[in-house]
Amino acid sequence: MTAPAEAPPAPSDDLPVRKASARKRLVPYWLLLPGILWLIVFFALPMVYQASTSVQTGSLEKGFQVTWHFQTYWDAFKEYYPQFIRSLLYAGTATLLCLLLGYPLAYLIAFKAGRWRNIVLVLVIAPFFTSFLIRTLAWKTILADGGPVVHALSTLHVLDVTSWLGWTDGNRVLATPMAVVCGLTYNFLPFMILPLYTSLERIDSRLHEAAGDLYATPATTFRKVTFPLSMPGVVSGTLLTFIPASGDYVNAELLGSTDQKMVGNVIQSQFLRVLDYPTAAALSFILMAIVLIMVTVYIRRSGTEDLV
Amino acid sequence: MPLVKWLRRNLVVLAGLATLAYLILPNVVVMVFSFNKPNGRFNYSWTRFSTDAWKDPCGVADMCGSLSLSLQIALWATIGSTALGTMIAFALVRYRFRARGAINSLIFLPMAMPEVVMAASLLTLFLNMGARLGFWTILIAHIMFCLSFVVTAVKARVMSMDPRLEEAARDLYAGPVQTFLRVTLPIASPGIAAGALLAFALSFDDFIITNFNAGSTVTFPMFVWGSAQRGTPVQINVIGTAMFVIAVVVVTAGQFIANRRKNSAKA
């Protein structure tokens, strides 16, 4: 760390402090320099390269030239809009499910767990450390055709309803939209629970008592006190699940079939298999634009500007 | 109707426990199937009990190599991103300077972007530079995306620190270096540790960014991905189980130590 060498001899003495301030003013810039440089070179600059790639034409054999061919964007969107819509739909459903499933658990940890709190927290965090690909593959076993889960669901006639809705396919769960959404929900659930827990934990328990003293039922207390105060957690939790889920291609690849491809799958195969870089770059920019616009509107609407 | 009443009263707890079960279920499956003797290349259905995989966890070609590569990358990515991120966090919280807003958004953006977008753009950079994809490109990418998370974790801690403690140290004639090492760093260390732990977990488990920028280098998640197509060895579940157990032990021990320290500080 670079810092001025001389400390002022006495706090009341004004002069030495002012003398040091010229060097001191540079301290934050020295602290920022390496990290910000890293982000500029390996985050911002790549975006510029990707932008230039997206308006190139050519082929892998002949090479690519910048020809300002914006048509690629329109063509890519026209060809792959079903995948875009599916990605947003799956990610949105998974986010909603994460909120519905995660809220009770976050609430449980914050208010009801008592001395079990740390153990439950460990159980929420620990799965992070088992590679998420291994855990996603485990869902293949859980949802396997003719397995206990599928058997139970079909005995309860749940699969009849979901098949009618188009979420599942006959007596199958694997390779259907339901499997992909189930995987997405599972994978991003901790990202919902932790911010929810953090914001719930900050709530002063005396507010609950006050609500009770004023004859509010538990349901009213939740609706008027607890939930509004947990909004920062709800907002950051939904963002932390929706954004990565919208670009994910692992769940669709491992748990879905070719009918459930998301836009992430398209970008991945265009970049790494088809090697059509302009189309892949255009697709990834369209995805980025959609997500950034949705996030900005959402943050404005929910009124919490300071997220992180 | 005492049962209905009990159910209604404990609805939240029951729903929370159901979610917890949903979270833990795959880990239980991974654990159980690490004792399977599979019939064929895939370990997706139960055949019979066997401890073969546990006796020979590295018996699969290239698996433990990929595991040690992932550990190395995660270690260096943690060191790199924690060092750079801590410096940024201190600068942002402790100093007022121009371009602060721009820098805050530069930190926030990598977290507000689908991973596949960052992965693809980094690949276009490396392709344009003619860089050889492999260890170094993976490490560069991991430091980049872990950085924002470290900054956020450390910032939260530094913001809650009382600057008067450092002023007091200076009043007692501690030099800037001494103040930093003896006062600032110890108070900030839980935040830095949390950031480092997060960076390690994120880097070790990352698949999407690595998939784009690894070339023919195979990290552990890449190995698992490949095996989903070629055939999943039981040993993958052994590693998964071991990782889960180690994580539970480490995190529990960490909380135990933190609790004891808190208690002894109170006494």
Coordinates of C-alpha atoms in Angstrom, one line a residue, chain A:
Chain A
M1 CA 0.0 0.0 0.0
T2 CA 1.3 3.4 -0.9
A3 CA 0.6 6.0 1.8
P4 CA 2.3 9.2 2.9
A5 CA 5.2 8.4 5.1
E6 CA 4.9 11.2 7.7
A7 CA 2.1 11.3 10.1
P8 CA 1.0 14.7 11.4
P9 CA 2.7 15.3 14.8
A10 CA -0.4 16.7 16.4
P11 CA -4.1 16.5 15.3
S12 CA -4.6 20.2 15.9
D13 CA -1.7 21.2 13.6
D14 CA -3.2 22.1 10.3
L15 CA -0.1 22.5 8.1
P16 CA 1.4 19.0 7.8
V17 CA -2.0 17.6 6.9
R18 CA -2.4 19.9 4.0
K19 CA 1.1 19.2 2.9
A20 CA 0.5 15.5 2.7
S21 CA -2.8 15.9 0.9
A22 CA -1.3 16.3 -2.6
R23 CA 0.2 12.8 -2.4
K24 CA -2.8 11.6 -0.4
R25 CA -5.1 12.5 -3.2
L26 CA -3.4 10.0 -5.5
V27 CA -3.8 7.1 -3.0
P28 CA -7.3 6.0 -4.2
Y29 CA -6.1 6.0 -7.8
W30 CA -3.2 3.8 -7.0
L31 CA -5.5 1.4 -5.1
L32 CA -7.9 1.3 -8.1
L33 CA -5.4 1.1 -10.9
P34 CA -4.7 -2.7 -11.1
G35 CA -8.2 -3.9 -10.6
I36 CA -9.9 -1.3 -12.9
L37 CA -7.2 -1.9 -15.5
W38 CA -8.0 -5.6 -15.4
L39 CA -11.7 -4.9 -15.8
I40 CA -11.1 -2.5 -18.7
V41 CA -8.8 -4.9 -20.6
F42 CA -10.7 -8.1 -19.9
F43 CA -14.3 -6.9 -19.5
A44 CA -14.9 -3.6 -21.4
L45 CA -12.4 -4.1 -24.2
P46 CA -13.8 -7.6 -25.1
M47 CA -17.3 -6.0 -25.5
V48 CA -15.8 -3.6 -28.1
Y49 CA -14.2 -6.6 -29.9
Q50 CA -17.5 -8.4 -29.8
A51 CA -19.3 -5.4 -31.1
S52 CA -16.9 -5.2 -34.0
T53 CA -17.2 -9.0 -34.6
S54 CA -21.0 -8.7 -34.8
V55 CA -20.8 -6.3 -37.8
Q56 CA -18.3 -8.4 -39.7
T57 CA -18.9 -10.7 -42.6
G58 CA -16.8 -13.5 -44.1
S59 CA -16.1 -17.0 -43.3
L60 CA -13.5 -18.9 -41.3
E61 CA -11.5 -19.9 -44.4
K62 CA -11.5 -16.4 -46.0
G63 CA -11.3 -14.4 -42.8
F64 CA -13.7 -11.9 -41.4
Q65 CA -13.9 -8.2 -42.3
V66 CA -15.8 -5.3 -40.7
T67 CA -18.4 -4.4 -43.2
W68 CA -20.9 -2.8 -40.9
H69 CA -23.4 -5.5 -41.7
F70 CA -26.1 -4.8 -39.2
Q71 CA -28.4 -7.2 -41.1
T72 CA -26.8 -10.0 -39.0
Y73 CA -28.7 -8.7 -35.9
W74 CA -32.1 -8.8 -37.6
D75 CA -31.4 -12.2 -39.3
A76 CA -30.2 -13.7 -36.0
F77 CA -33.2 -12.4 -34.1
K78 CA -35.6 -13.6 -36.8
E79 CA -34.1 -17.1 -36.8
Y80 CA -33.7 -17.5 -33.0
Y81 CA -36.5 -15.5 -31.4
P82 CA -38.3 -18.7 -30.2
Q83 CA -35.1 -19.4 -28.2
F84 CA -35.1 -15.8 -26.8
I85 CA -38.7 -16.1 -25.7
R86 CA -38.1 -19.5 -24.2
S87 CA -35.1 -18.3 -22.3
L88 CA -37.0 -15.4 -20.8
L89 CA -40.0 -17.6 -20.0
Y90 CA -38.0 -20.3 -18.4
A91 CA -35.8 -17.9 -16.5
G92 CA -38.9 -15.9 -15.4
T93 CA -40.7 -19.0 -14.2
A94 CA -37.6 -20.3 -12.4
T95 CA -37.2 -16.9 -10.7
L96 CA -40.8 -16.9 -9.5
L97 CA -40.5 -20.4 -8.2
C98 CA -37.2 -19.5 -6.5
L99 CA -39.0 -16.6 -4.7
L100 CA -42.0 -18.8 -3.7
L101 CA -39.7 -21.7 -2.5
G102 CA -36.9 -19.5 -1.1
Y103 CA -39.0 -17.1 0.9
P104 CA -40.3 -19.6 3.5
L105 CA -36.8 -21.0 4.0
A106 CA -35.2 -17.5 4.3
Y107 CA -37.9 -16.6 6.8
L108 CA -37.4 -19.9 8.7
I109 CA -33.6 -19.2 9.0
A110 CA -34.1 -15.6 10.0
F111 CA -36.9 -15.9 12.6
K112 CA -37.7 -19.5 13.5
A113 CA -34.5 -21.5 13.4
G114 CA -33.1 -20.4 16.8
R115 CA -30.0 -22.3 17.6
W116 CA -30.4 -24.4 14.4
R117 CA -29.8 -21.2 12.3
N118 CA -26.1 -21.8 11.5
I119 CA -26.7 -25.5 10.6
V120 CA -29.5 -24.6 8.2
L121 CA -27.3 -21.8 6.7
V122 CA -24.5 -24.3 6.2
L123 CA -26.9 -26.7 4.4
V124 CA -28.0 -23.9 2.1
I125 CA -24.4 -22.9 1.3
A126 CA -22.6 -26.3 1.2
P127 CA -24.2 -27.6 -2.0
F128 CA -22.4 -24.7 -3.7
F129 CA -19.2 -26.6 -3.2
T130 CA -20.3 -29.8 -4.9
S131 CA -19.8 -28.9 -8.6
F132 CA -23.2 -27.7 -9.9
L133 CA -22.7 -29.9 -13.0
I134 CA -22.6 -33.0 -10.8
R135 CA -25.7 -31.9 -9.0
T136 CA -27.5 -31.2 -12.3
L137 CA -26.6 -34.6 -13.5
A138 CA -28.1 -36.0 -10.2
W139 CA -31.4 -34.5 -11.4
K140 CA -31.2 -36.9 -14.3
T141 CA -31.3 -39.8 -11.8
I142 CA -34.1 -38.2 -9.8
L143 CA -36.4 -37.4 -12.7
A144 CA -35.5 -40.6 -14.6
D145 CA -38.3 -42.3 -16.6
G146 CA -40.1 -44.8 -14.4
G147 CA -38.3 -43.5 -11.3
P148 CA -40.0 -42.9 -7.9
V149 CA -40.6 -39.2 -8.6
V150 CA -42.2 -39.8 -12.0
H151 CA -44.2 -42.7 -10.6
A152 CA -45.5 -40.7 -7.7
L153 CA -46.5 -37.8 -9.9
S154 CA -48.3 -39.9 -12.4
T155 CA -50.1 -41.8 -9.7
L156 CA -51.3 -38.5 -8.3
H157 CA -52.4 -37.5 -11.9
V158 CA -50.1 -34.5 -11.7
L159 CA -48.5 -35.5 -15.0
D160 CA -51.8 -35.6 -16.7
V161 CA -52.4 -31.9 -15.8
T162 CA -48.8 -30.8 -16.7
S163 CA -48.9 -32.7 -19.9
W164 CA -52.1 -31.1 -20.9
L165 CA -50.5 -27.7 -20.1
G166 CA -47.5 -28.7 -22.3
W167 CA -45.0 -28.8 -19.5
T168 CA -44.4 -32.5 -19.5
D169 CA -44.7 -35.2 -22.1
G170 CA -46.9 -38.2 -21.4
N171 CA -45.3 -40.1 -18.6
R172 CA -41.9 -38.3 -19.0
V173 CA -40.5 -35.5 -17.0
L174 CA -36.9 -35.7 -18.3
A175 CA -36.4 -33.9 -21.6
T176 CA -39.4 -31.6 -21.0
P177 CA -39.8 -27.9 -20.1
M178 CA -40.6 -28.9 -16.5
A179 CA -37.2 -30.7 -16.1
V180 CA -35.4 -27.6 -17.4
V181 CA -37.3 -25.2 -15.2
C182 CA -36.8 -27.6 -12.2
G183 CA -33.1 -27.6 -12.8
L184 CA -32.9 -23.8 -13.2
T185 CA -34.9 -23.3 -10.1
Y186 CA -32.7 -25.7 -8.1
N187 CA -29.4 -24.2 -9.4
F188 CA -30.2 -20.6 -8.6
L189 CA -32.2 -21.1 -5.4
P190 CA -29.3 -20.3 -3.0
F191 CA -28.8 -16.9 -4.9
M192 CA -32.4 -16.1 -3.9
I193 CA -32.3 -17.4 -0.3
L194 CA -29.1 -15.6 0.8
P195 CA -30.2 -12.0 -0.1
L196 CA -33.7 -12.7 1.3
Y197 CA -32.2 -13.9 4.5
T198 CA -29.9 -10.9 4.8
S199 CA -32.7 -8.4 4.4
L200 CA -35.1 -10.4 6.7
E201 CA -32.4 -10.7 9.4
R202 CA -32.0 -6.9 9.5
I203 CA -35.7 -6.3 10.4
D204 CA -36.1 -5.1 14.0
S205 CA -38.1 -7.8 15.8
R206 CA -39.8 -5.0 17.8
L207 CA -41.7 -4.0 14.7
H208 CA -43.3 -7.4 14.7
E209 CA -44.3 -7.0 18.3
A210 CA -45.6 -3.5 17.6
A211 CA -47.8 -4.9 14.8
G212 CA -49.1 -7.6 17.1
D213 CA -49.8 -5.0 19.8
L214 CA -51.8 -3.1 17.3
Y215 CA -54.0 -6.2 16.7
A216 CA -52.5 -7.1 13.3
T217 CA -53.0 -10.8 12.5
P218 CA -49.8 -12.6 11.5
A219 CA -50.9 -12.4 7.9
T220 CA -51.4 -8.7 8.1
T221 CA -48.1 -8.2 9.8
F222 CA -46.4 -10.1 7.0
R223 CA -48.2 -8.2 4.3
K224 CA -47.7 -4.7 5.8
V225 CA -44.5 -5.0 7.7
T226 CA -42.3 -8.0 6.9
F227 CA -42.6 -8.2 3.2
P228 CA -42.2 -4.5 2.4
L229 CA -39.1 -4.4 4.6
S230 CA -37.6 -7.4 2.8
M231 CA -38.0 -5.7 -0.6
P232 CA -34.3 -5.0 -1.1
G233 CA -33.7 -8.8 -0.7
V234 CA -36.5 -9.6 -3.1
V235 CA -35.1 -7.3 -5.7
S236 CA -31.5 -8.4 -5.5
G237 CA -32.6 -12.1 -5.2
T238 CA -34.7 -12.0 -8.3
L239 CA -31.9 -10.3 -10.2
L240 CA -29.3 -12.8 -9.0
T241 CA -31.5 -15.6 -10.2
F242 CA -33.1 -14.2 -13.4
I243 CA -29.9 -12.8 -15.0
P244 CA -27.8 -16.0 -14.8
A245 CA -30.8 -18.2 -15.6
S246 CA -31.6 -16.3 -18.8
G247 CA -28.1 -17.0 -20.2
D248 CA -27.8 -20.6 -18.9
Y249 CA -27.3 -23.5 -21.3
V250 CA -26.3 -26.2 -18.9
N251 CA -29.8 -27.2 -17.7
A252 CA -31.3 -27.1 -21.1
E253 CA -28.5 -29.3 -22.4
L254 CA -28.5 -31.8 -19.7
L255 CA -32.1 -32.0 -18.6
G256 CA -34.0 -30.8 -21.8
S257 CA -34.2 -32.1 -25.3
T258 CA -33.5 -30.2 -28.6
D259 CA -37.0 -28.7 -28.2
Q260 CA -36.0 -26.9 -25.0
K261 CA -32.9 -25.1 -26.4
M262 CA -32.4 -21.7 -24.8
V263 CA -30.5 -18.8 -26.3
G264 CA -27.4 -19.7 -24.4
N265 CA -27.3 -23.1 -26.2
V266 CA -27.5 -21.3 -29.5
I267 CA -24.7 -18.8 -28.6
Q268 CA -22.5 -21.7 -27.3
S269 CA -23.0 -23.8 -30.4
Q270 CA -22.6 -20.9 -32.9
F271 CA -19.3 -19.9 -31.1
L272 CA -17.8 -23.2 -30.4
R273 CA -19.2 -25.6 -33.0
V274 CA -20.6 -23.7 -36.0
L275 CA -17.8 -21.1 -35.7
D276 CA -20.2 -18.4 -37.1
Y277 CA -18.7 -15.6 -35.0
P278 CA -20.8 -12.7 -36.3
T279 CA -24.1 -14.4 -35.6
A280 CA -22.9 -15.6 -32.2
A281 CA -21.7 -12.1 -31.3
A282 CA -25.0 -10.5 -32.5
L283 CA -27.0 -13.0 -30.5
S284 CA -25.1 -12.4 -27.3
F285 CA -25.5 -8.6 -27.7
I286 CA -29.2 -8.9 -28.2
L287 CA -29.4 -11.0 -25.0
M288 CA -27.3 -8.5 -23.2
A289 CA -29.5 -5.6 -24.4
I290 CA -32.7 -7.4 -23.4
V291 CA -31.4 -8.3 -19.9
L292 CA -30.0 -4.8 -19.3
I293 CA -33.2 -3.1 -20.3
M294 CA -35.3 -5.4 -18.2
V295 CA -33.1 -5.0 -15.2
T296 CA -33.0 -1.2 -15.5
V297 CA -36.8 -1.0 -15.8
Y298 CA -37.2 -3.4 -12.9
I299 CA -34.9 -1.5 -10.6
R300 CA -36.6 1.8 -11.4
R301 CA -40.0 0.3 -10.8
S302 CA -39.1 -1.4 -7.5
G303 CA -37.5 1.8 -6.3
T304 CA -34.4 0.4 -4.8
E305 CA -31.5 2.1 -6.5
D306 CA -28.7 0.9 -4.1
L307 CA -28.5 -2.8 -4.7
V308 CA -25.0 -3.9 -3.9

